[in-house]
XYZ file of C-alpha atoms in Angstrom:
539
model
C -19.339 -12.750 13.485
C -18.038 -9.821 11.513
C -18.773 -8.724 7.989
C -16.575 -7.006 5.428
C -19.119 -5.760 2.910
C -16.903 -4.580 0.068
C -18.666 -2.870 -2.834
C -18.454 -4.647 -6.166
C -16.091 -2.173 -7.792
C -12.498 -1.034 -7.311
C -10.866 -2.045 -4.041
C -9.321 1.038 -2.493
C -7.476 1.902 0.752
C -10.724 2.825 2.576
C -12.207 -0.593 1.979
C -8.988 -2.395 2.725
C -8.848 -0.641 6.076
C -12.398 -1.598 7.014
C -12.005 -5.136 5.682
C -8.859 -5.459 7.789
C -10.560 -4.200 10.961
C -13.465 -6.622 10.447
C -11.005 -9.444 9.793
C -9.002 -8.679 12.931
C -12.108 -8.436 15.093
C -13.349 -11.780 13.791
C -10.003 -13.424 14.517
C -9.493 -11.937 17.976
C -13.037 -12.922 19.056
C -13.035 -16.344 17.412
C -15.800 -15.302 15.017
C -16.283 -15.565 11.262
C -15.027 -13.110 8.670
C -17.659 -12.808 5.952
C -17.101 -11.377 2.483
C -20.307 -10.169 0.887
C -20.399 -8.668 -2.597
C -22.703 -5.655 -2.703
C -23.435 -5.461 -6.430
C -27.013 -4.220 -6.538
C -26.098 -0.891 -8.143
C -25.977 -1.994 -11.759
C -24.717 1.364 -13.035
C -21.620 1.155 -10.852
C -20.922 -2.552 -11.284
C -17.505 -3.094 -12.897
C -16.802 -6.356 -14.773
C -14.115 -8.387 -13.036
C -14.306 -6.384 -9.799
C -15.371 -9.355 -7.668
C -12.429 -11.417 -8.886
C -10.100 -8.521 -8.152
C -11.506 -8.043 -4.647
C -10.977 -11.717 -3.868
C -7.443 -11.754 -5.239
C -6.530 -8.559 -3.386
C -7.796 -9.947 -0.089
C -5.857 -13.167 -0.667
C -2.733 -11.181 -1.520
C -3.101 -9.262 1.748
C -3.541 -12.497 3.726
C -7.140 -11.687 4.720
C -8.809 -15.024 4.073
C -12.584 -15.020 4.487
C -14.497 -17.806 6.233
C -17.725 -17.340 4.284
C -18.374 -15.735 0.938
C -17.722 -16.153 -2.778
C -15.525 -19.110 -3.744
C -15.708 -20.665 -0.243
C -19.477 -20.721 0.286
C -21.131 -20.897 3.687
C -24.456 -21.575 5.407
C -26.023 -18.205 4.512
C -25.304 -17.896 0.789
C -25.570 -16.625 -1.779
C -23.034 -13.973 -0.799
C -23.715 -11.846 -3.878
C -26.549 -9.437 -3.228
C -27.558 -9.441 -6.901
C -28.522 -13.103 -6.404
C -30.687 -12.376 -3.331
C -33.265 -9.984 -4.835
C -36.233 -12.246 -3.988
C -35.218 -12.127 -0.312
C -35.212 -8.334 -0.305
C -38.549 -8.167 -2.153
C -40.076 -10.478 0.434
C -38.870 -8.323 3.323
C -39.950 -5.102 1.617
C -43.449 -6.601 1.298
C -43.445 -7.336 5.029
C -42.629 -3.704 5.727
C -45.478 -2.505 3.489
C -47.902 -4.911 5.168
C -46.929 -3.558 8.609
C -47.224 0.046 7.410
C -43.507 0.780 7.740
C -43.003 1.199 3.979
C -45.038 2.217 0.939
C -44.874 2.320 -2.826
C -44.019 5.629 -4.453
C -45.291 6.057 -8.026
C -43.910 9.555 -8.554
C -42.163 10.015 -11.860
C -38.518 11.020 -12.103
C -39.613 14.360 -13.538
C -41.838 15.094 -10.540
C -39.129 14.102 -8.064
C -36.550 16.251 -9.863
C -38.908 19.222 -9.951
C -39.701 18.763 -6.266
C -36.021 18.573 -5.351
C -35.221 21.698 -7.378
C -38.118 23.606 -5.783
C -37.047 22.628 -2.265
C -33.449 23.536 -2.960
C -34.508 27.023 -4.058
C -36.404 27.435 -0.762
C -33.383 26.300 1.228
C -35.052 23.036 2.188
C -33.575 19.531 2.249
C -34.410 17.689 -0.969
C -36.487 15.130 0.899
C -39.811 13.669 -0.146
C -43.288 15.154 0.498
C -45.052 11.801 0.972
C -47.295 12.422 -1.995
C -47.846 8.648 -2.356
C -47.929 7.627 1.298
C -51.725 7.974 1.562
C -52.422 5.610 -1.345
C -54.351 2.626 -0.045
C -52.805 -0.831 -0.113
C -55.484 -1.987 -2.569
C -54.798 0.838 -5.040
C -51.031 0.431 -4.604
C -51.215 -3.294 -5.323
C -53.475 -2.720 -8.346
C -51.214 -0.099 -9.895
C -48.175 -2.312 -9.344
C -49.941 -5.257 -11.004
C -50.808 -3.036 -13.961
C -47.078 -2.537 -14.514
C -46.844 1.051 -13.315
C -43.273 1.953 -12.339
C -42.637 2.478 -8.629
C -40.072 2.465 -5.867
C -40.553 1.412 -2.250
C -39.793 3.904 0.504
C -39.269 3.480 4.245
C -41.746 5.435 6.362
C -39.476 7.050 8.955
C -40.872 7.714 12.455
C -41.314 11.119 14.014
C -38.593 10.338 16.539
C -35.447 8.598 15.361
C -33.832 5.952 17.562
C -30.410 6.513 19.068
C -27.609 3.966 19.248
C -24.350 3.545 21.093
C -21.520 3.624 18.583
C -18.454 1.685 19.765
C -16.241 4.613 18.754
C -18.347 7.754 19.189
C -20.704 6.737 21.986
C -24.409 7.737 21.889
C -25.430 8.855 18.391
C -28.858 9.736 17.008
C -31.439 12.331 16.119
C -33.816 11.814 19.020
C -34.841 15.481 19.104
C -36.174 15.498 15.537
C -39.960 15.203 15.675
C -42.291 15.197 12.707
C -41.630 16.668 9.282
C -39.339 19.629 8.796
C -41.553 22.639 8.003
C -40.493 25.771 6.142
C -42.718 27.927 3.954
C -45.460 25.535 5.043
C -43.916 22.603 3.176
C -43.257 19.282 4.924
C -40.154 17.212 4.185
C -39.699 13.557 5.025
C -36.462 11.617 4.630
C -38.220 8.344 3.714
C -35.222 6.703 2.009
C -35.659 4.376 -0.945
C -35.527 0.656 -0.109
C -36.345 -0.900 -3.508
C -35.432 0.914 -6.727
C -37.542 0.990 -9.867
C -35.493 -1.850 -11.376
C -36.471 -4.089 -8.452
C -33.004 -4.051 -6.882
C -32.574 -3.050 -3.225
C -30.609 -0.087 -1.960
C -27.768 -0.424 0.531
C -30.153 0.396 3.394
C -32.479 -2.572 2.964
C -30.036 -5.121 1.582
C -27.441 -4.698 4.325
C -29.933 -4.707 7.174
C -31.623 -7.854 5.871
C -28.340 -9.623 5.111
C -26.678 -8.659 8.393
C -29.641 -10.139 10.271
C -29.976 -13.310 8.201
C -26.210 -13.920 8.257
C -26.159 -13.416 12.044
C -23.713 -10.523 11.969
C -22.902 -9.260 15.472
C -20.441 -6.449 14.664
C -20.196 -4.069 11.712
C -17.201 -1.767 11.228
C -17.729 0.786 8.492
C -16.839 4.339 7.466
C -18.034 7.316 9.475
C -19.771 8.674 6.374
C -22.415 5.985 6.943
C -23.166 7.107 10.486
C -26.088 9.414 9.489
C -27.728 6.445 7.737
C -27.406 4.161 10.742
C -30.453 5.676 12.433
C -32.509 4.715 9.369
C -31.066 1.232 9.600
C -32.160 1.079 13.231
C -35.638 2.092 12.104
C -35.584 -0.976 9.864
C -34.357 -3.230 12.664
C -37.174 -1.971 14.879
C -39.732 -2.411 12.106
C -38.671 -6.048 11.695
C -38.416 -6.477 15.472
C -34.784 -7.596 15.086
C -31.813 -7.088 17.394
C -29.293 -4.812 15.607
C -25.557 -5.589 15.541
C -22.982 -3.428 17.287
C -21.725 -0.590 15.088
C -18.266 0.953 15.003
C -17.737 3.859 12.617
C -14.167 4.691 11.683
C -12.832 7.863 10.110
C -12.037 8.295 6.447
C -8.523 8.257 5.034
C -7.442 11.635 3.702
C -4.489 12.992 1.759
C -2.283 15.877 2.881
C -4.912 18.340 1.618
C -7.529 16.788 3.906
C -9.378 15.353 0.930
C -10.832 11.863 0.969
C -8.563 9.360 -0.716
C -10.037 8.598 -4.085
C -8.957 6.810 -7.234
C -10.585 9.718 -9.048
C -7.984 12.036 -7.469
C -5.083 9.749 -8.453
C -4.752 8.220 -4.979
C -3.324 4.740 -4.876
C -5.347 1.545 -4.900
C -4.200 -1.960 -4.076
C -2.987 -2.631 -7.608
C -0.633 0.335 -7.345
C 0.927 -1.034 -4.182
C 1.311 -4.448 -5.781
C 2.929 -2.929 -8.864
C 5.349 -1.066 -6.597
C 6.322 -4.416 -4.997
C 5.110 -3.388 -1.547
C 5.092 -6.419 0.737
C 1.532 -7.484 1.686
C 2.454 -7.601 5.374
C 3.938 -4.115 5.213
C 0.778 -2.686 3.657
C -1.518 -4.506 6.105
C 0.631 -3.285 9.004
C 0.504 0.264 7.640
C -3.253 0.241 7.100
C -3.882 -1.122 10.606
C -2.191 1.953 12.060
C -4.545 4.301 10.198
C -7.235 5.116 12.732
C -6.438 2.373 15.268
C -4.780 3.284 18.570
C -2.451 0.903 20.375
C -0.142 1.143 23.369
C 2.597 -1.192 22.120
C 6.218 -0.072 22.002
C 6.567 -0.619 18.258
C 4.573 -0.041 15.085
C 6.146 -3.104 13.470
C 3.203 -5.485 13.820
C 3.002 -8.548 11.565
C -0.495 -9.926 11.041
C -0.135 -12.475 13.843
C 0.739 -9.671 16.283
C -2.151 -7.538 15.042
C -4.533 -10.408 15.730
C -3.158 -10.811 19.269
C -3.405 -7.129 20.146
C -6.389 -5.809 18.182
C -9.236 -4.031 19.944
C -11.855 -1.441 19.012
C -9.908 1.583 20.230
C -10.228 3.666 17.092
C -9.382 7.341 16.939
C -12.259 9.725 16.356
C -12.183 11.794 13.192
C -10.512 11.262 9.842
C -6.910 10.176 9.394
C -4.356 11.915 7.184
C -2.440 9.228 5.325
C 1.324 9.556 5.139
C 3.265 6.959 3.195
C 6.464 7.650 5.131
C 5.433 5.021 7.665
C 4.819 2.529 4.861
C 8.347 3.108 3.540
C 9.741 2.459 7.019
C 7.705 -0.734 7.415
C 8.725 -1.921 3.935
C 12.392 -1.745 5.001
C 11.652 -3.492 8.299
C 9.911 -6.403 6.613
C 12.665 -6.654 4.010
C 15.264 -7.021 6.752
C 13.150 -9.622 8.506
C 12.625 -11.690 5.350
C 16.333 -11.525 4.498
C 17.286 -12.661 7.995
C 14.798 -15.541 7.901
C 15.907 -16.621 4.395
C 12.555 -18.247 3.770
C 10.045 -18.094 0.929
C 9.792 -14.295 0.972
C 13.580 -14.062 0.623
C 13.493 -16.421 -2.350
C 10.715 -14.330 -3.897
C 12.840 -11.187 -3.480
C 15.718 -12.887 -5.310
C 13.426 -13.985 -8.138
C 12.064 -10.459 -8.587
C 15.595 -9.039 -8.769
C 16.636 -11.768 -11.203
C 13.675 -11.136 -13.490
C 14.231 -7.374 -13.570
C 17.975 -7.746 -14.166
C 17.488 -10.140 -17.087
C 14.887 -7.895 -18.698
C 17.052 -4.779 -18.158
C 20.091 -6.035 -20.069
C 20.984 -4.065 -23.189
C 23.995 -3.302 -25.412
C 25.136 -0.670 -22.913
C 24.151 -2.579 -19.763
C 25.676 -6.040 -19.934
C 25.240 -8.581 -17.158
C 28.392 -10.038 -15.638
C 26.735 -13.439 -15.911
C 23.409 -14.775 -17.143
C 23.867 -18.115 -15.402
C 20.809 -18.415 -13.169
C 22.354 -20.120 -10.123
C 25.421 -17.844 -10.145
C 23.420 -14.632 -10.575
C 20.862 -15.623 -7.938
C 23.616 -16.468 -5.462
C 25.186 -13.080 -6.085
C 21.855 -11.363 -5.523
C 21.293 -13.246 -2.268
C 24.656 -12.047 -0.979
C 23.973 -8.424 -1.933
C 20.555 -8.570 -0.263
C 22.149 -9.749 2.977
C 24.858 -7.089 2.813
C 22.579 -4.161 1.951
C 19.311 -5.271 3.604
C 18.692 -1.973 5.404
C 18.456 -0.111 2.089
C 15.830 -2.330 0.451
C 12.738 -0.406 -0.711
C 11.692 -2.264 -3.842
C 13.414 -4.622 -6.300
C 13.716 -1.844 -8.890
C 15.244 0.633 -6.434
C 17.528 -2.025 -4.952
C 18.807 -3.089 -8.369
C 19.401 0.530 -9.346
C 21.360 1.129 -6.154
C 23.442 -2.056 -6.500
C 23.622 -2.403 -10.288
C 27.417 -2.640 -10.320
C 27.316 -6.043 -8.631
C 25.459 -7.504 -11.586
C 26.442 -5.394 -14.611
C 29.840 -4.601 -16.133
C 31.351 -1.173 -15.474
C 32.210 1.053 -18.402
C 35.924 1.583 -19.041
C 37.345 4.453 -16.921
C 38.911 5.840 -20.129
C 35.625 5.922 -22.012
C 34.761 9.589 -21.497
C 38.309 11.025 -21.297
C 39.126 13.768 -23.826
C 41.678 16.562 -24.275
C 39.525 19.014 -22.344
C 39.457 16.650 -19.393
C 43.221 16.167 -19.516
C 43.861 19.903 -19.600
C 41.850 20.352 -16.412
C 43.710 17.691 -14.420
C 44.681 18.564 -10.879
C 48.334 17.607 -10.275
C 47.843 16.727 -6.628
C 44.806 14.515 -7.287
C 46.498 12.635 -10.111
C 49.623 11.919 -8.078
C 47.689 10.775 -5.017
C 45.525 8.503 -7.175
C 48.654 6.964 -8.681
C 50.209 6.433 -5.231
C 47.090 4.545 -4.122
C 46.820 2.653 -7.405
C 50.402 1.386 -7.196
C 49.825 0.234 -3.596
C 46.896 -2.134 -4.133
C 48.774 -4.766 -6.110
C 49.239 -6.805 -2.923
C 45.504 -7.589 -2.991
C 46.148 -9.870 -5.966
C 48.278 -12.087 -3.696
C 45.328 -13.050 -1.481
C 44.359 -16.701 -2.079
C 40.909 -17.108 -3.637
C 39.561 -19.019 -0.645
C 40.554 -16.135 1.654
C 38.830 -13.431 -0.399
C 36.429 -12.546 2.392
C 35.537 -9.252 4.050
C 37.598 -9.746 7.227
C 40.798 -10.632 5.369
C 40.268 -7.811 2.892
C 39.816 -5.350 5.742
C 43.152 -6.443 7.189
C 44.862 -5.991 3.833
C 43.416 -2.513 3.365
C 44.772 -1.515 6.774
C 48.196 -2.870 5.747
C 48.069 -0.836 2.502
C 47.305 2.341 4.478
C 50.289 1.682 6.731
C 52.535 1.023 3.703
C 51.593 4.348 2.121
C 52.208 6.189 5.394
C 55.626 4.577 5.773
C 56.811 5.260 2.224
C 58.743 8.317 1.095
C 57.621 9.568 -2.306
C 59.442 11.746 -4.796
C 56.915 14.042 -6.415
C 57.138 17.208 -8.557
C 55.183 19.303 -6.042
C 55.259 19.036 -2.224
C 51.497 19.567 -2.038
C 51.014 16.197 -3.708
C 52.041 14.330 -0.557
C 50.254 16.532 1.983
C 48.461 14.315 4.472
C 50.177 11.098 3.449
C 51.451 10.645 6.995
C 47.958 10.878 8.511
C 46.175 7.522 8.813
C 42.648 8.948 8.571
C 43.519 10.931 5.436
C 45.199 8.006 3.720
C 42.389 5.631 4.667
C 39.893 8.025 3.086
C 42.023 8.293 -0.070
C 42.228 4.518 -0.394
C 38.522 3.908 0.136
C 37.496 6.671 -2.268
C 39.797 5.311 -4.959
C 38.553 1.765 -4.452
C 34.890 2.829 -4.519
C 35.465 4.613 -7.800
C 37.465 1.702 -9.206
C 35.093 -1.032 -8.062
C 31.636 0.514 -8.371
C 32.092 3.746 -10.316
C 31.840 5.827 -7.139
C 28.314 4.658 -6.286
C 27.118 4.340 -2.698
C 26.659 0.876 -1.252
C 28.038 -1.622 1.238
C 31.494 -1.149 2.797
C 34.530 -1.620 0.547
C 35.542 -4.982 2.107
C 31.954 -6.241 1.755
C 31.759 -4.903 -1.804
C 34.989 -6.655 -2.810
C 33.834 -9.910 -1.227
C 30.479 -9.722 -3.040
C 32.121 -8.909 -6.389
C 34.502 -11.793 -5.750
C 38.187 -11.813 -6.560
C 38.123 -12.043 -10.340
C 35.798 -9.080 -10.945
C 37.396 -6.996 -8.171
C 40.936 -7.438 -9.521
C 39.871 -6.759 -13.090
C 38.208 -3.502 -12.123
C 41.177 -2.442 -9.999
C 43.594 -3.267 -12.812
C 41.539 -1.087 -15.163
C 41.647 1.721 -12.587
C 45.419 1.322 -12.152
C 45.900 1.566 -15.913
C 43.715 4.661 -15.858
C 45.806 6.254 -13.079
C 49.051 5.539 -14.961
C 47.603 6.939 -18.191
C 46.542 10.134 -16.448
C 50.002 10.483 -14.894
C 51.606 10.070 -18.315
C 49.332 12.752 -19.752
C 50.216 14.994 -16.830
C 53.951 14.465 -17.385
C 53.524 15.163 -21.115
C 51.663 18.366 -20.327
C 54.427 19.538 -18.004
C 57.117 18.652 -20.595
C 55.307 20.690 -23.245
C 54.863 23.645 -20.926
C 58.522 23.437 -19.965
């Protein structure tokens, strides 16, 4: 069985990574994935965090077998509800001499720590209370005197075989560290003064009682693992296998942190990142595989997962996530299943809410608009990043274009290039044949044929123009084809990038396409008339 012990606070990329690795290990070995809420630190407990953790895991597709909301044979799965269990086990440790009560005040401990720091010593404990007899300790506790319970660490720490780093431990450390004649003992706290356990005791006890066989956690916990092994030995329990994975860092080699404005799961959700894309991305952070592709849906991750983690921390780059987002978008669009329908609904919702006096939808009819969006998604699938970005890129399929004459003024007219105006008019007067295409044949293949025919017509026509330069290149097929496509892109979509012109015209459908071309033709004629007027006046 594997455990994902997520702290009862914000759910960040570090914890998602470790939860994912525990989940994958449980699935590939046929074990159980356990969600345990570690909420014993009351100062850091955030209201609503447990609910958010559960919803985030569900969103990512990491469904737990035991834990909050689903129950299980070893509940409760909230550590704040298991305090009596930890107190019982702490008492066993005191009875066996492996732990003791410490009655030192906070002031004394702070003074001791400050003194040791000035001497260059670790701020460990001096075991001032370790010699108190059990009878006196019990009496003082019964009298209501405040205390904590400490683990009595051995002179020689045990070593363990980490599944990532191999043999790890501090087997050469014997006895207290001495400097200036002052001893220092690590003796970590097991039970705090409020009666709640620390991570050290609670996790060791819970991992044993819940029959955990493998624990995957951050490398920052590796130094504490030897203390945990001390606890396992004190209880005479068999410890689980440990695998410590590196931390996630930003480009500055700093640990990812919400405090430093790094992204948490909510940010990814708000950016409409697909759950599978994020899970795929996170799996690649610190895990090594020999497959030929990094595109690994959850089912493929489960089939291929092993414990081959890279040593050291991992610098997180979101370029790979962007790539995976596009890959999953293409897959969902090809499959045309639920995810595809969800993509359409997101686009529809954003488009409806974005409409304004200056941005008017071509249609607000739900079925018609959704059908249009489905077609654009299929045509431009490779460019999908998010619904917002996709709508911004392809807005002209759903919103009316402004009139081409809207921003024309005298200054613009005076700067007209004769050659450009004439060539635009030649193209504009050549596209009228597109209006003759029957509505049921307004498809990309037929439109492509017609555009080729228009190019050939322009090449084969002799034009009378005021300047010879105006018809330069009109006998070259590549030049004319470029002229036609540039004019159509400007006429149909305002010059914006997007699918091919035949695909664009098919998606816009005949009515909208012809209306926009007619407006562009009128614009070309108007510019030519202004040009002729200008020449007459100058003459």
